[in-house]
Structure formats: C-alpha cells, structure tokens
CSV table of C-alpha atoms in Angstrom, one decimal:
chain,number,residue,atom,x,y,z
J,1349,UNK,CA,88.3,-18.6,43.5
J,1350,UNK,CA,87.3,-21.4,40.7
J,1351,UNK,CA,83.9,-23.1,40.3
J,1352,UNK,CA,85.3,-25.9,41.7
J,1353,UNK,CA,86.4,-24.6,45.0
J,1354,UNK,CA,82.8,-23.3,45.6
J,1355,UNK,CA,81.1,-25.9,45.4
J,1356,UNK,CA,83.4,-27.8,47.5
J,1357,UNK,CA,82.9,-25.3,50.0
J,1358,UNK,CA,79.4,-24.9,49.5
J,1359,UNK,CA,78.6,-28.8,50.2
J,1360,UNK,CA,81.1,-28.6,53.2
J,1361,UNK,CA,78.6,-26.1,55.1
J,1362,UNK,CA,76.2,-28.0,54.0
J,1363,UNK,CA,77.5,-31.3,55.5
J,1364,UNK,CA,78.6,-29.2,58.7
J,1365,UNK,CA,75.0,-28.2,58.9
J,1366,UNK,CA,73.6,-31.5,58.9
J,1367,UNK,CA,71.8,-30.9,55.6
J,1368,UNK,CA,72.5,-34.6,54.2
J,1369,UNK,CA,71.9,-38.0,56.6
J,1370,UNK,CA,74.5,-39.6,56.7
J,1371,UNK,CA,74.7,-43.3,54.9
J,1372,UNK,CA,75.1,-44.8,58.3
J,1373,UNK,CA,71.8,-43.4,59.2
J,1374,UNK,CA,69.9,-46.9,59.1
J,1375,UNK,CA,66.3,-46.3,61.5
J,1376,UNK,CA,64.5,-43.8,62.5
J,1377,UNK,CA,66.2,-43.5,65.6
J,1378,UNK,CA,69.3,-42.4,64.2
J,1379,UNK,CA,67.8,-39.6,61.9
J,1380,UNK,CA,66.1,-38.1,64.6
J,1381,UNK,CA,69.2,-38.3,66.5
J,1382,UNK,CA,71.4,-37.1,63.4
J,1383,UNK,CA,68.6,-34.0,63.2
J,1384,UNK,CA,68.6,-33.5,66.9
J,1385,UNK,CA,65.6,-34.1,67.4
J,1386,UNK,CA,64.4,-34.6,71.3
J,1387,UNK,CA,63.8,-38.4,73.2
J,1388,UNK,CA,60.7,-36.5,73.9
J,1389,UNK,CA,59.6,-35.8,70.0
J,1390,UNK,CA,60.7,-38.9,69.1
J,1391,UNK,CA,58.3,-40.9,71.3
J,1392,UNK,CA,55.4,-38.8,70.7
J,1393,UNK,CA,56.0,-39.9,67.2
J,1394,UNK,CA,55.9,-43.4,67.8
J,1395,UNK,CA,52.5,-42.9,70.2
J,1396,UNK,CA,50.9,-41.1,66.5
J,1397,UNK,CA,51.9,-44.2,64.8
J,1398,UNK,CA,51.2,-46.6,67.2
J,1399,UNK,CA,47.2,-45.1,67.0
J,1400,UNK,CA,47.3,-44.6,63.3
J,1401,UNK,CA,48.4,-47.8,62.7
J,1402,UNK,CA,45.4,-49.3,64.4
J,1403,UNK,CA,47.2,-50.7,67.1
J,1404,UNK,CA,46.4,-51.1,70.8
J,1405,UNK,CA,48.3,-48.5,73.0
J,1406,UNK,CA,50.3,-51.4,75.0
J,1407,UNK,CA,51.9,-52.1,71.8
J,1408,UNK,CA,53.3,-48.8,71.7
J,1409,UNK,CA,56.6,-49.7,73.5
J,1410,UNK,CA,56.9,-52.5,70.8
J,1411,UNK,CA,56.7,-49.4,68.3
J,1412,UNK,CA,59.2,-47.3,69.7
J,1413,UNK,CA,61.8,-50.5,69.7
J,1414,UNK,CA,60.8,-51.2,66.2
J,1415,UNK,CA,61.6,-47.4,65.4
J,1416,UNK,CA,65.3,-47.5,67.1
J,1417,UNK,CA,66.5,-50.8,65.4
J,1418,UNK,CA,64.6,-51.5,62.2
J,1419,UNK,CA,66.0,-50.3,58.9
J,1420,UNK,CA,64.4,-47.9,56.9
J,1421,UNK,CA,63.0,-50.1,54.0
J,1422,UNK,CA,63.4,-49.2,50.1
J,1423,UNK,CA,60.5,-48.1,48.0
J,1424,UNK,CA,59.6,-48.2,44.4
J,1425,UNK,CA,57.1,-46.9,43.5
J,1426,UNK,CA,55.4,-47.4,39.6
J,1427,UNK,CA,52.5,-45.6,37.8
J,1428,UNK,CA,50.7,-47.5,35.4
J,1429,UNK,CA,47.2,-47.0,33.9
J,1430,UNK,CA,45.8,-44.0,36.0
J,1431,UNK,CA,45.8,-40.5,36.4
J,1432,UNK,CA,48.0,-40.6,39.5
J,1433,UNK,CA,45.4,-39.9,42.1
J,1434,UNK,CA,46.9,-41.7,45.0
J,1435,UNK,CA,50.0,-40.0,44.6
J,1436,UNK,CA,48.0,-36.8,45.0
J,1437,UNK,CA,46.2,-38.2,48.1
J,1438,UNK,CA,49.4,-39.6,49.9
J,1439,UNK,CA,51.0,-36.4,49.7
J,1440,UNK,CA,48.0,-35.0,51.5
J,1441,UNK,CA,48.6,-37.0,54.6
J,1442,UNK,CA,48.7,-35.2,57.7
J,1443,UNK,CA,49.1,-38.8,60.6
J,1444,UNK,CA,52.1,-38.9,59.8
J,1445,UNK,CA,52.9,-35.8,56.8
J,1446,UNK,CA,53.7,-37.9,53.4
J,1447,UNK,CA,56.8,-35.5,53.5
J,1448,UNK,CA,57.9,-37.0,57.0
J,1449,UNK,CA,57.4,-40.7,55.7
J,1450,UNK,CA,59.3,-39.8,52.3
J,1451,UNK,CA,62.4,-37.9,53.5
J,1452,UNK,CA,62.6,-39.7,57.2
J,1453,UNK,CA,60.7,-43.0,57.5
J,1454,UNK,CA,61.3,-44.5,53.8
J,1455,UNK,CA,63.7,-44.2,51.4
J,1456,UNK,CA,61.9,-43.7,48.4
J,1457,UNK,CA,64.2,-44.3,45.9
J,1458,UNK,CA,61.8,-44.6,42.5
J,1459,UNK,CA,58.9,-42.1,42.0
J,1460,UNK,CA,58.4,-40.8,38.0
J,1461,UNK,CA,56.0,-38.6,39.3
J,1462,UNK,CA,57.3,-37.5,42.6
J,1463,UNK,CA,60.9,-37.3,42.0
J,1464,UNK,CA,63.1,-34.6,40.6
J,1465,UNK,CA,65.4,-36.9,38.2
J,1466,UNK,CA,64.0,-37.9,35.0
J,1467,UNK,CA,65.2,-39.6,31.7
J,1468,UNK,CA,67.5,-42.3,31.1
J,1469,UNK,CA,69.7,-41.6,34.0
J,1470,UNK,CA,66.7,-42.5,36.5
J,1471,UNK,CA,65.6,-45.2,34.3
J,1472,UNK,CA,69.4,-46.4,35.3
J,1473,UNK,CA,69.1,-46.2,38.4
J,1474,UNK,CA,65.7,-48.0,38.9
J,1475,UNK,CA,68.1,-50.8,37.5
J,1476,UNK,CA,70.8,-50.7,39.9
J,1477,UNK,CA,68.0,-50.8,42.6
J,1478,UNK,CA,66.8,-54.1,41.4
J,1479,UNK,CA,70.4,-55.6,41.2
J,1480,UNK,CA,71.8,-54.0,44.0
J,1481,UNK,CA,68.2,-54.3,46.7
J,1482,UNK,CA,67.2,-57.6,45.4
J,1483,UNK,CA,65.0,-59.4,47.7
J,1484,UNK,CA,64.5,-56.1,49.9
J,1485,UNK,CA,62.7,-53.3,48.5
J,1486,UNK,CA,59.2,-52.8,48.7
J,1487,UNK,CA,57.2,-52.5,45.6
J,1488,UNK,CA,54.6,-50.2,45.4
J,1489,UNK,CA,52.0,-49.9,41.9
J,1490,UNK,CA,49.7,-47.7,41.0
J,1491,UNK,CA,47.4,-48.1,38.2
J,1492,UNK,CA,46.1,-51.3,35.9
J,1493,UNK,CA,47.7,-53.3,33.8
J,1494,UNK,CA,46.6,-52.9,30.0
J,1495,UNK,CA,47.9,-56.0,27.9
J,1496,UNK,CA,45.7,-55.6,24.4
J,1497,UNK,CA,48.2,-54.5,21.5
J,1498,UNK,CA,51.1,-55.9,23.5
J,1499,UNK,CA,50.9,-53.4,26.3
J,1500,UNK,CA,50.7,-50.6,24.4
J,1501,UNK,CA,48.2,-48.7,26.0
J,1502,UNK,CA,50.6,-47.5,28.5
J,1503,UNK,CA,54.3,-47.5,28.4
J,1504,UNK,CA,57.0,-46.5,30.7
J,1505,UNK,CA,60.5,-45.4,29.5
J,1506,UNK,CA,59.6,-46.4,25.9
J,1507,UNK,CA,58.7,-50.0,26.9
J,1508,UNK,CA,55.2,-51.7,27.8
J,1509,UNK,CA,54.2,-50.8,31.4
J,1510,UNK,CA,53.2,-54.9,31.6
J,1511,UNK,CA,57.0,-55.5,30.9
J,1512,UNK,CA,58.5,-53.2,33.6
J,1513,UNK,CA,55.9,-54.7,36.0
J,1514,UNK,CA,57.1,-58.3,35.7
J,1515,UNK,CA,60.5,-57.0,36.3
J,1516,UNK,CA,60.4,-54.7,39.4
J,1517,UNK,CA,58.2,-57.4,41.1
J,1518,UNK,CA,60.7,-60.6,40.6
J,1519,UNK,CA,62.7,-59.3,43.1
J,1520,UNK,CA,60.5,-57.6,45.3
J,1521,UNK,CA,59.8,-58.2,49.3
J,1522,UNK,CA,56.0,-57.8,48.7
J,1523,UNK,CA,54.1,-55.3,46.4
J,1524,UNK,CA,51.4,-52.6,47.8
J,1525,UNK,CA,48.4,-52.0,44.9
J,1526,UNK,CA,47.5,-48.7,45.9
J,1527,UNK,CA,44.2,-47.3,44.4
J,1528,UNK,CA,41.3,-49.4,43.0
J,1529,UNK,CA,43.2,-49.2,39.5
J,1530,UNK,CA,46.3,-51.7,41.1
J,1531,UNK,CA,43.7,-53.2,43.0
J,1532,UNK,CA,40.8,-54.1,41.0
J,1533,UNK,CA,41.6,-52.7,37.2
J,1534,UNK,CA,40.2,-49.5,37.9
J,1535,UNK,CA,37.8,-46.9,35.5
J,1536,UNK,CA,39.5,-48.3,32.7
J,1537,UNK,CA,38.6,-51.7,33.4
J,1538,UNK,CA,35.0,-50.6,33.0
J,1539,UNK,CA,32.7,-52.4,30.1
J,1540,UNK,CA,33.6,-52.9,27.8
J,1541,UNK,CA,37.3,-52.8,28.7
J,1542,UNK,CA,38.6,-51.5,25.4
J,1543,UNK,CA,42.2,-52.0,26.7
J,1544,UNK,CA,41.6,-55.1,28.2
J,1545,UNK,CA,43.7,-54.0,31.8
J,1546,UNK,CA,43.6,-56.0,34.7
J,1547,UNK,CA,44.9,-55.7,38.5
J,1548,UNK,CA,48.5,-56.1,39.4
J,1549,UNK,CA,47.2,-59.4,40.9
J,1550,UNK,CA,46.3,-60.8,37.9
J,1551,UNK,CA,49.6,-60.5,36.2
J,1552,UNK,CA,52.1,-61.0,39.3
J,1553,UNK,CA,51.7,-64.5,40.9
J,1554,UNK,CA,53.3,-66.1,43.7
J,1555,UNK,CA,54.6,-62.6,45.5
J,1556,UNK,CA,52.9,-61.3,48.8
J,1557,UNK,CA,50.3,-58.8,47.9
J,1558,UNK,CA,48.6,-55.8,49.8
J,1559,UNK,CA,45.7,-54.3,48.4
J,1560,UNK,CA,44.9,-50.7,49.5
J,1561,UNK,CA,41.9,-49.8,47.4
J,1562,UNK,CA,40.1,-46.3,46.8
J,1563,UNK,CA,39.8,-44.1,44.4
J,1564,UNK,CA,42.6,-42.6,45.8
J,1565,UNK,CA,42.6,-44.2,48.8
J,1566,UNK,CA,42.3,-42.5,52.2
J,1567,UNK,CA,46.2,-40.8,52.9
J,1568,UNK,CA,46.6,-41.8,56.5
J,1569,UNK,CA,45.5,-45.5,55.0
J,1570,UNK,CA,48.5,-45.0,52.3
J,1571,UNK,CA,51.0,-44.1,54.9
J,1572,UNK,CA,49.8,-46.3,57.4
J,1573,UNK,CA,50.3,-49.1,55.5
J,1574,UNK,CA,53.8,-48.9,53.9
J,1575,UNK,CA,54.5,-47.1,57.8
J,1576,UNK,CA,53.4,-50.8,59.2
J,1577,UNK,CA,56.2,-52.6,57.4
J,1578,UNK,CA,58.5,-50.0,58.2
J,1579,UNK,CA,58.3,-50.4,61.9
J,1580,UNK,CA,57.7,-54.6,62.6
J,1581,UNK,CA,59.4,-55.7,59.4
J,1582,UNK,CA,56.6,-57.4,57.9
J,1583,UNK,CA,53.1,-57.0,56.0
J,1584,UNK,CA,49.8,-56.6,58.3
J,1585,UNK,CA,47.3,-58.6,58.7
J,1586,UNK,CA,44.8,-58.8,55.9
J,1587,UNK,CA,41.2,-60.2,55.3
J,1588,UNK,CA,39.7,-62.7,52.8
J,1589,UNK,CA,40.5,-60.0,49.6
J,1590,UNK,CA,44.4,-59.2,51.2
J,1591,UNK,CA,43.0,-55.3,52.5
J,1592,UNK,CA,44.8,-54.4,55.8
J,1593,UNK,CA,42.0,-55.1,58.3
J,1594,UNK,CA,42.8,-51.7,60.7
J,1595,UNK,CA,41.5,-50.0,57.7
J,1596,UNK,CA,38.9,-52.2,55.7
J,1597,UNK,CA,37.6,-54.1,58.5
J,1598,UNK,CA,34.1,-52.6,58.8
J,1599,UNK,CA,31.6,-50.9,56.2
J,1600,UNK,CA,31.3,-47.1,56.3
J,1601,UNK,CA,28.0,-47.9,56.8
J,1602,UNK,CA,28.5,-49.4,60.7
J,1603,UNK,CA,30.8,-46.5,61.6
J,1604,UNK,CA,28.4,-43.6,59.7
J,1605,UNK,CA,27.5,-40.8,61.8
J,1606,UNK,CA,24.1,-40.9,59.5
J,1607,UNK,CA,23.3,-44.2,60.5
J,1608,UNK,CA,20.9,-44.0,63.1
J,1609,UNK,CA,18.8,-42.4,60.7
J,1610,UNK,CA,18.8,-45.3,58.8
J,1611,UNK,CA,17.6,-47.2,61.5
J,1612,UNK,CA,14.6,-45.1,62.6
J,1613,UNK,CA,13.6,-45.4,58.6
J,1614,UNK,CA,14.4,-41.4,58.1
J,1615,UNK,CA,15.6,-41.1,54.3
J,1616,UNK,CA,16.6,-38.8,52.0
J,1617,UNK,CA,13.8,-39.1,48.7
J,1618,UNK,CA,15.6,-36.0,46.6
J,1619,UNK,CA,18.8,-34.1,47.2
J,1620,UNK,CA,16.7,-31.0,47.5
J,1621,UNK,CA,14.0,-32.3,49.9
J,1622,UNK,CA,13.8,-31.1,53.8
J,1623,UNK,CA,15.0,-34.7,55.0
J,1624,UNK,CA,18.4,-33.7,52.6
J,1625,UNK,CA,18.6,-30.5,54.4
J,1626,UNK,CA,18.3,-32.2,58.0
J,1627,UNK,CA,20.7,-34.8,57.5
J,1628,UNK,CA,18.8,-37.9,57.0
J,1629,UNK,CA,20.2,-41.2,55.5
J,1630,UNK,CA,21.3,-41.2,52.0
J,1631,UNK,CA,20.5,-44.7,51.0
J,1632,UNK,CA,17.2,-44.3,48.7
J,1633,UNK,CA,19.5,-42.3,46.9
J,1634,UNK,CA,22.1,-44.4,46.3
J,1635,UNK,CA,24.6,-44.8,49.0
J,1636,UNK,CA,26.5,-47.9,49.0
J,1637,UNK,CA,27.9,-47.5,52.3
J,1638,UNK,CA,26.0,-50.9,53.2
J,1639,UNK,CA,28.2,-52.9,51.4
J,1640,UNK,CA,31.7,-50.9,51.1
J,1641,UNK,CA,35.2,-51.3,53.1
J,1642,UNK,CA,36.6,-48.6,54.0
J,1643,UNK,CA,37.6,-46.4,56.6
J,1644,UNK,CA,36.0,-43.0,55.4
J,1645,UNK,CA,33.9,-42.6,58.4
J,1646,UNK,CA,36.4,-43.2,61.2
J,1647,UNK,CA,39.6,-40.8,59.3
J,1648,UNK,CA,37.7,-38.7,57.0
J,1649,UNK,CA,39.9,-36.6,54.7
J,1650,UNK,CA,42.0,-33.8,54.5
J,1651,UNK,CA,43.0,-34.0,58.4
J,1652,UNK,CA,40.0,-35.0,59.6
J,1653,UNK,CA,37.7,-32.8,57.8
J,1654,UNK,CA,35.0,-34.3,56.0
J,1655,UNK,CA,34.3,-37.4,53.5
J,1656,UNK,CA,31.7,-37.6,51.3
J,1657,UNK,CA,28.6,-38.6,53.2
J,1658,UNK,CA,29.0,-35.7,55.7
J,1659,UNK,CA,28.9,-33.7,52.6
J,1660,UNK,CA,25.6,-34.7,51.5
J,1661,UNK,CA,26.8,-37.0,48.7
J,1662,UNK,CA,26.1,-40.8,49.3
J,1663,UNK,CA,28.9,-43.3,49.0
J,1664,UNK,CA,29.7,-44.5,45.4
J,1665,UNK,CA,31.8,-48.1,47.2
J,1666,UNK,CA,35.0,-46.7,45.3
J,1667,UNK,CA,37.0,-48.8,47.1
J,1668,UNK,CA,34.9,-52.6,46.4
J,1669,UNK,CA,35.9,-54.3,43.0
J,1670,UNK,CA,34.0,-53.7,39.9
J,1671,UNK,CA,32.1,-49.9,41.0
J,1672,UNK,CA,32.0,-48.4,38.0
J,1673,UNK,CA,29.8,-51.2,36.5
J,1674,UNK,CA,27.7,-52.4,40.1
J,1675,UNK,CA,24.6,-50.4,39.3
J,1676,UNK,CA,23.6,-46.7,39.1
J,1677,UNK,CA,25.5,-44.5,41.8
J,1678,UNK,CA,21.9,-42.8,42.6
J,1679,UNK,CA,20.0,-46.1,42.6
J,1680,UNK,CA,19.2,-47.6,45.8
J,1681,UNK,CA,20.4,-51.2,46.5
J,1682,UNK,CA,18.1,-53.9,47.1
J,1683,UNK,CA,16.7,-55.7,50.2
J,1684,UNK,CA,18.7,-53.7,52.5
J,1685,UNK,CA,16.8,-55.0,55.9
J,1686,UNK,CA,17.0,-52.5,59.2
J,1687,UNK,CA,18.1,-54.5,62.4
J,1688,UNK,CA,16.0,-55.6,64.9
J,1689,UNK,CA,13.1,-55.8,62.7
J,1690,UNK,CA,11.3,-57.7,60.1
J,1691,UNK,CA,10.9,-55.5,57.8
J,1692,UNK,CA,13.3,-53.7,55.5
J,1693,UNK,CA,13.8,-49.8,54.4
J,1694,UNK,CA,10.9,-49.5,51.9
J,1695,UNK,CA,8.8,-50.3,54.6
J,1696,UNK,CA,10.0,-47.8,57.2
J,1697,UNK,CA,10.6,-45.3,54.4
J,1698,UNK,CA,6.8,-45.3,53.6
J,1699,UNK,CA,5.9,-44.7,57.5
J,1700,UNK,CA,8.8,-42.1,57.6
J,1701,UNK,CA,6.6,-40.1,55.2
J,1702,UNK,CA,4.0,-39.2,58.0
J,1703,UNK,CA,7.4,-37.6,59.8
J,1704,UNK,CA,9.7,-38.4,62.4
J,1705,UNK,CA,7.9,-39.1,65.4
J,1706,UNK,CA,5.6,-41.3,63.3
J,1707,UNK,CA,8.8,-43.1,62.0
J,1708,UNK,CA,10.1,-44.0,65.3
J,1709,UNK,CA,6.9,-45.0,66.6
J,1710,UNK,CA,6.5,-46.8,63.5
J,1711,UNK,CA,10.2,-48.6,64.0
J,1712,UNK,CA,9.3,-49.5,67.7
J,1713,UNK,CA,5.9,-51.0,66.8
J,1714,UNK,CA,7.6,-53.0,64.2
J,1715,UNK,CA,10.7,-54.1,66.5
J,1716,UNK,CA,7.7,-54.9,69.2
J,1717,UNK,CA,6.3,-57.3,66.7
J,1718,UNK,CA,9.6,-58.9,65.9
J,1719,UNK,CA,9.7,-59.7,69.5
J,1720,UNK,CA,6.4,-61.1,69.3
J,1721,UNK,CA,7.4,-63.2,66.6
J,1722,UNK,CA,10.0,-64.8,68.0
J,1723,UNK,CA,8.5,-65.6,71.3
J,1724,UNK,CA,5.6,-67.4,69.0
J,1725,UNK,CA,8.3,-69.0,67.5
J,1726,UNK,CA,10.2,-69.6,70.4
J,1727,UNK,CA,7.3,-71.4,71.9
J,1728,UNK,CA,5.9,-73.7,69.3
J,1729,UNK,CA,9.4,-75.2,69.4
J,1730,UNK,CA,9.4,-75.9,73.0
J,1731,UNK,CA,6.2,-77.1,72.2
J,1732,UNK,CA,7.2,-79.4,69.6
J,1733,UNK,CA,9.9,-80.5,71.7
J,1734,UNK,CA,7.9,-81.5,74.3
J,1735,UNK,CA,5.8,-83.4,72.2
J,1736,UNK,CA,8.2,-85.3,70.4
J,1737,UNK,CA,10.1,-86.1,74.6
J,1738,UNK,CA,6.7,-87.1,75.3
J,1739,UNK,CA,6.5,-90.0,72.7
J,1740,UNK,CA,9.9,-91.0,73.1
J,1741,UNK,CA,8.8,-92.0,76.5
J,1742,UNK,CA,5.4,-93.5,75.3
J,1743,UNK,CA,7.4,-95.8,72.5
J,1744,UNK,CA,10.0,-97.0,75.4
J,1745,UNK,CA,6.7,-97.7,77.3
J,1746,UNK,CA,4.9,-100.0,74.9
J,1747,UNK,CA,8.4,-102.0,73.7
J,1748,UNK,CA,8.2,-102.9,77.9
C-alpha cells in the first residue's frame, strides 16, 4: 500500500470518528451536537456563561437561544509591543477553559503565538481572512503601538507592527485591546517613552473599541468578553473609558475582603509588622485598590485562588492608565477619607497604634461626632430658614 492510500485511509477514520467539525458546523449548538454532547451539558454550559458573563440568571434562556443560532465569530488576534502576557493569562482560564472557547466557541483563525503554522504561508492566510471575512471578524490586539523610527521598534512578518495594525482593523467588526499595553501604551510607554508607543486607540479611529486592561488581565475577564459577542452578536456595555462594566464596574477596593480593616483604621505600617501578619489593610503601604477597576477581588486568579492582596501584596492599579509612572507602588495615596467620618486614615491610623479595640472605639467616637456635626449643621439651617420666612412675612407686613 502507497503513501497515498494511507493517508487517505487515515483521514477517513478520522472523519468517521468525528475528529474534524464539519464546515456546516455554524453555533455552538451544532458542535455540541456534532460531538455528542448531552441537551443536559449543553445547558449547564450556557447557565456558566450566563454567570460569568455578569448577567442576571432570567437572561439565561436568552443565552441558551443565542448559543443554538448565533454563528461562531472569527478572531484575529495580533501581538504587538509586549511580552505576550495575556496570551499566557487567557490560556489559564478555567469559566469557560481558553481551550473550550478556542477549539468550540471561536474560530480563531490568527494567533503567531498560539498557532502551530508559521511563516509566509500563515502570513497568507491572515490575508485571505481580511479579503474573504471583511466586515466580520473580530479583531483582537495585544501590545502598544511604537511609531519612532518608522515603526521599527517592533515588526511583524518583516514589516512595521503600526502598518499591519492599520490594515487588520479597516475591515474589522470592532477590536478588543487586551492588556494595559493595547489599552493604555503599557511598560514601554513609561517616561521617558524612548519608543514613543501609544495605545491601539490612538492609532485606529472611527472603529468600535473594547478596552480589557491588566497587566495581563484577569482570564475569565478575557474570555468573558470576546464569549459576550459570541453569544448576542454585539459588544457589551462599557463605561466612560470603553471597559466592559461586569468587570470594571467597581474598585477592588469596594469588593476587598481587607476592607473592613480599612474602615476600623487597622493598617499595615511594615510588611514584617504583627498588623502584616493578622491581615490588616495594606494602604499605608501602598495599595491602590482605592482608585483601581478591576475585578480581582470578586474572580481572583488561577480558578479562584488568590490575587494579590490576599497574598499580602497591595494592589499596584495595573489595570488604570499611566501605572508605571502614578507614584511609588509602596507609597500611600493621599487624602484617602474613611466613610462615615470626618476624618481620613492618618488619623485613624495614629489611634490604631494603641491596638484594635482602641481603633474601633476610636472610629465610633469619631463617626458619633460626625453625627453631631451634622445635626449642628442641620439645625442652624432650619434656623436660618426660619429666620429668613420670618422676614419675608415682616417685609409683606410693612408694604401693607
């Protein structure tokens, strides 16, 4: 038997044993059909992504309808100026597993750093994508944009990375700036910027953008995301700096398991002090979880498993623009102010000193006098009110 004949034969049993999906496989219905998969798997799938998409549990049925009609969209996916983090971190996602979303939710046609092919035949058929999925095909970039000597800080295929940018996103649906690189410039963009790169935003105009910053980002956030579009078609809904809001809508600080700490004035002064080894708040020493975006504190990483604040590091706000130049990542911010009070964290620190009972006695007296306050306040503006009715009437009195 010739070569010939065995392969033939070997890509028949392969075909008979459902090891390639078919072309007319065209949602995810079908494939977990084609793989005989249960109803019963197949729904319990859609509940996952209905929760990690963010989304209310009566849209789940809205989910699983979107999963049996809509088409599975075509990805590709560039590296620019970076170190390929985020591709590291999305293959690490376990709600849903990046290898699920690759091989049965997207079609992922254009990964250099992902994909098997290489060379000028995959540099072809990036090409053919963009003629042949014009107008369809999700773009997805990570890393900045350098544009000193022409671009040539980073080039792709033996051309400037600015250059292949400009053409993948003409014809793009919308474009997905994963990592803070895409997002924001990234390390490189740091003073004084030798290379001079910029986001993806600054360079493509007039395309629908998502921003998913990080540095990587979160994975369930990276899969969530491009999972999103997959199901309803279109982009989700995004705040004031285009972040999805299911996964930048609230600070790691309001949804940090450290934070009551914070609000009973109990910090952490040294990394190797008792209040370290207790768990206390991390802000003295430079946490920035009061001002980052992020979901850390609601997904954690690695399945759940930690993130950096439960690991006794504070925050460094990788995913807010400009980081790597906002300050020293183990100096405290400024004029951070506790709620309910009057004071702010310098104050309750110092009281914190005489220990924990003394700091929450400290934090009550203080939240005690705020109410004082504004019931002083409260009344000398009845008070003036009063006052000012009561010449009102006087002035209608005397023009009788």
């Amino acid at each position: 038997m010739d070569s010939i004949s065995i392969c033939r034969d070997a890509i028949k049993l392969l075909q008979e044993r459902d090891f390639f999906v078919k072309e007319s496989l065209n949602s995810l219905w079908n494939l977990f059909q084609e793989r005989k998969l249960s109803r019963r798997t197949f729904m319990k799938s859609c509940v996952a992504l209905t929760a990690i998409l963010g989304l209310p549990p009566a849209l789940t049925n809205k989910v699983v309808a979107a999963a049996e009609t809509k088409e599975l969209p075509t990805v590709i996916w560039l590296h620019g100026h970076e170190c390929t983090g985020c591709d590291e971190s999305f293959i690490r996602s376990t709600s849903p597993f990046a290898s699920d979303v690759i091989l049965n939710m997207i079609a992922l046609e254009y990964d250099d750093t992902l994909a098997a092919a290489a060379g000028e035949p995959f540099e072809h058929h990036l090409h053919h994508l963009l003629e042949s999925k014009k107008g369809k095909y999700v773009l997805a970039v990570e890393g900045g944009v350098p544009l000193d000597e022409n671009g040539s800080y980073c080039q792709v295929g033996g051309r400037p990375f600015v250059d292949v940018l400009k053409e993948c996103a003409e014809g793009a649906a919308f474009i997905i700036e994963y990592g803070s690189c895409a997002a924001w410039g990234g390390i490189q963009a740091a003073k004084p910027n030798p290379t001079n790169t910029v986001s993806v935003s600054s360079i493509v105009k007039g395309k629908k953008i998502i921003k998913v910053p990080g540095c990587p980002p979160i994975p369930e956030v990276m899969t969530g995301v491009i999972m999103h579009y997959a199901l309803f078609g279109e982009i989700p809904p995004l705040d004031v700096e285009g972040r999805p809001k299911q996964f930048y809508g609230n600070r790691i600080h309001d949804t940090c398991y450290r934070r009551p700490f914070f609000d009973s004035g109990l910090f952490v002064e040294h990394f190797d002090d008792d209040a370290s080894k207790a768990g206390w708040c991390l802000y003295k020493v430079g946490c920035r979880g009061p001002e980052t975006y992020n979901s850390c504190g609601n997904l954690r990483w690695w399945n759940g498993l930690s993130y950096p604040i439960q690991s006794g590091h504070g925050c460094i706000g990788c995913s807010e623009k400009g980081f790597w130049d906002n300050d020293n990542f183990y100096q405290r911010l400024p004029h951070i102010h506790t709620p309910n009070t009057i004071t702010d964290v310098d104050t309750l620190g110092t009281v914190a000193g005489f220990g924990a009972f003394g700091a929450v006695v400290a934090h009550g007296g203080i939240t005690l006098a705020k109410h004082k306050y504004d019931s002083i306040q409260e009344e000398k503006k009845y008070l003036a009110e009063q006052e000012a009715k009561q010449k009102e009437v006087e002035q209608k009195g005397s023009d009788q």
